[in-house]
Short mmCIF file of N, CA and C in Angstrom, two decimals:
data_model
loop_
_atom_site.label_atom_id
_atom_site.label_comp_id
_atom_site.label_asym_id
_atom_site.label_seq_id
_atom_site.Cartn_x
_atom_site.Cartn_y
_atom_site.Cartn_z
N UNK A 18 33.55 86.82 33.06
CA UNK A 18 34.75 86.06 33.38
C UNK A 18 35.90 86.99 33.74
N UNK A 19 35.90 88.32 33.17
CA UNK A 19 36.80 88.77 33.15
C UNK A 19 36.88 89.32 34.62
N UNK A 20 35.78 89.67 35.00
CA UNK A 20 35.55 90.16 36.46
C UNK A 20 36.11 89.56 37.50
N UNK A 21 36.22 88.37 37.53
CA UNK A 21 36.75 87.39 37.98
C UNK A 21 38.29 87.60 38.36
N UNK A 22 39.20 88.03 37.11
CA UNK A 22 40.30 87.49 36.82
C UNK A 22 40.90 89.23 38.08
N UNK A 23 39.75 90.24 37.49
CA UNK A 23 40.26 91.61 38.22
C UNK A 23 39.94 91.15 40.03
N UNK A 24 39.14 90.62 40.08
CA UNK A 24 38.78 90.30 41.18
C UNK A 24 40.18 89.74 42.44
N UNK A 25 40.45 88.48 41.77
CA UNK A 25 41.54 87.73 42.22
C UNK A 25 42.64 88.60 42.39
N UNK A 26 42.80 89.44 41.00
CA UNK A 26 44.03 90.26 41.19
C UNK A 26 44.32 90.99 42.53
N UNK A 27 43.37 92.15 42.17
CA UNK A 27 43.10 92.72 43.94
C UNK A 27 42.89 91.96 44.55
N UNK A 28 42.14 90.57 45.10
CA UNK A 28 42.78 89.72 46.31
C UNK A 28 44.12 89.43 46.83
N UNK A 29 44.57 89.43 45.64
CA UNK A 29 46.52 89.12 46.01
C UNK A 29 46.81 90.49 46.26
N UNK A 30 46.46 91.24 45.78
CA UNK A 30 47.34 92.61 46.02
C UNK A 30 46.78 92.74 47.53
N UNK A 31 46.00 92.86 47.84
CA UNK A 31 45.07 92.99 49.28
C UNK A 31 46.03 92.02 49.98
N UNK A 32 45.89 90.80 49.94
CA UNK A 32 46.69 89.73 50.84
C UNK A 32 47.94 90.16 50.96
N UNK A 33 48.80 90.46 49.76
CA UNK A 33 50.04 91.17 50.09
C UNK A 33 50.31 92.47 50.67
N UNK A 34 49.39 93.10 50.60
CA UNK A 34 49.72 94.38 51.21
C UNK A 34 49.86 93.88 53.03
N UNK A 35 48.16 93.08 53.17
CA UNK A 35 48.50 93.17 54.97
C UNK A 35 49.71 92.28 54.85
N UNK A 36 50.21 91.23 54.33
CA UNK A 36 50.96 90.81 55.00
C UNK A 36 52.22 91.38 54.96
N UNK A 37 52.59 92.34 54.19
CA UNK A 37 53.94 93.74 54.69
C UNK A 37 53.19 94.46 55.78
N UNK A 38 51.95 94.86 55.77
CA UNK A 38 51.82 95.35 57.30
C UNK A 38 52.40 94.68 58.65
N UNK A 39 52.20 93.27 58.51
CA UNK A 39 52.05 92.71 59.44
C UNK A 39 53.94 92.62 59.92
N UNK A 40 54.25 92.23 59.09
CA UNK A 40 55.91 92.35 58.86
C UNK A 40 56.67 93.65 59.62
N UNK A 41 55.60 94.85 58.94
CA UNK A 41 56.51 96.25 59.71
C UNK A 41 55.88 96.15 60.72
N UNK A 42 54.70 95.64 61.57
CA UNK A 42 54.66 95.85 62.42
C UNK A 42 55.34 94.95 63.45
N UNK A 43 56.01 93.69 62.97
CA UNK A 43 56.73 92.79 63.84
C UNK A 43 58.43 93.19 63.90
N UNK A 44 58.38 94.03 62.49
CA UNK A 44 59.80 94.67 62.67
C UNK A 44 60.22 95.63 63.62
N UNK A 45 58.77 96.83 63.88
CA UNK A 45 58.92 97.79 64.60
C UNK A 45 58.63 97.32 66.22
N UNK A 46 58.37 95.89 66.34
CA UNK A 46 58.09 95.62 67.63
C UNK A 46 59.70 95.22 67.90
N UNK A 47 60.30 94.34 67.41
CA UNK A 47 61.86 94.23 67.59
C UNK A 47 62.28 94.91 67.99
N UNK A 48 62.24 96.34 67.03
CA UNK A 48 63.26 97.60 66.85
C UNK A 48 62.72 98.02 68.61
N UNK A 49 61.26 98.44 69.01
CA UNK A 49 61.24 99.00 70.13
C UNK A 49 62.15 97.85 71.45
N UNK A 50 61.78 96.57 71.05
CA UNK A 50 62.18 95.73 72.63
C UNK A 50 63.88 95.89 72.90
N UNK A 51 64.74 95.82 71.30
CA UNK A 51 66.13 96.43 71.28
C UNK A 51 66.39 97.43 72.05
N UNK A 52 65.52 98.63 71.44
CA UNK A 52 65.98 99.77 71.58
C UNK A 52 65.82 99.89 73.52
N UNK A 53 64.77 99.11 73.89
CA UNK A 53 64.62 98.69 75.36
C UNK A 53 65.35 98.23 76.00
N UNK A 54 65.96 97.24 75.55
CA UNK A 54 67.48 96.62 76.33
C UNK A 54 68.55 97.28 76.20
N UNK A 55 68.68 98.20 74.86
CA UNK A 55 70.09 99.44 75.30
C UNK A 55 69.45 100.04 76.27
N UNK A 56 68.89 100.54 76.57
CA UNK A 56 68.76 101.63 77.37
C UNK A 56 68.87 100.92 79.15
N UNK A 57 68.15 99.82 79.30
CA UNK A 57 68.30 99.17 80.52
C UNK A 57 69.29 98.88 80.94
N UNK A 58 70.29 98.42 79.74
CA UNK A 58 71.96 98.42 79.58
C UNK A 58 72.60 99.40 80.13
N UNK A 59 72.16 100.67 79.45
CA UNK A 59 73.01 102.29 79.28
C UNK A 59 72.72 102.89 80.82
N UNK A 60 71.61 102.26 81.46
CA UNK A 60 70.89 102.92 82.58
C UNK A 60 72.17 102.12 83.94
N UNK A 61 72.17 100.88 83.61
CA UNK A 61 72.74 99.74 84.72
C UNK A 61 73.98 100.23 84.78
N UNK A 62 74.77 100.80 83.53
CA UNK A 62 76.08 100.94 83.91
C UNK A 62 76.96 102.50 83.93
N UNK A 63 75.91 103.22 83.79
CA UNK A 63 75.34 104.35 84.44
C UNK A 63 75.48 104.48 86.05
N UNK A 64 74.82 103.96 86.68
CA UNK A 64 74.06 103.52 88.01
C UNK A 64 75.39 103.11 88.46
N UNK A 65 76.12 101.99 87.94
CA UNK A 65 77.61 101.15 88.08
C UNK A 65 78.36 102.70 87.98
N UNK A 66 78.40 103.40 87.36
CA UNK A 66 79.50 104.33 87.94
C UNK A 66 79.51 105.21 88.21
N UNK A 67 78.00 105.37 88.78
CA UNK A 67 77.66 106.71 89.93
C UNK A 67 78.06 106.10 90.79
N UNK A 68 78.39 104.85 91.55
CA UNK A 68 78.28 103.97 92.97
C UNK A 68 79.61 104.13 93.00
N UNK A 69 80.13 104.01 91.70
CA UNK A 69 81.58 104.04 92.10
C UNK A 69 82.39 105.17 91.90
N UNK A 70 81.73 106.07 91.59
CA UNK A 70 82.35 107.32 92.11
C UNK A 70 82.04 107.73 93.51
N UNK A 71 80.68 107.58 94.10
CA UNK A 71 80.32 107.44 95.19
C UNK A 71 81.07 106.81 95.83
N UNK A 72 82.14 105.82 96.24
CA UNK A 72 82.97 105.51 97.24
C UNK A 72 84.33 105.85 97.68
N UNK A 73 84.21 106.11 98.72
CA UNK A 73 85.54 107.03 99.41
C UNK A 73 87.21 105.96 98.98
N UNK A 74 88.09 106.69 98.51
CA UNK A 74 89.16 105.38 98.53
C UNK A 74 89.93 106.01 99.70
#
């Protein structure tokens, strides 16, 4: 019986562990698509004032 009770235990611990995996890995997918839109940001307005130094006044 007792086997049982160790058994279950490590099932929960097992179930909880992936499901913090699963967590950092949906956190670290965020963090990259963020960190993707600054930069597409940082790049666009970048670009915005090379053009406009580029024009003669």
């Amino acid at each position: 019986m007792g086997i049982w009770l160790e058994l279950g235990i490590f099932g929960l611990v097992f179930v909880f562990a992936f499901w913090q995996m699963h967590d950092v890995r949906k956190a670290q997918e965020q963090t990259r698509q963020q960190r993707a839109r600054e930069k597409a940001a940082q790049e666009a307005a970048d670009q915005a004032t090379e053009k406009a130094d580029d024009k003669p006044t």
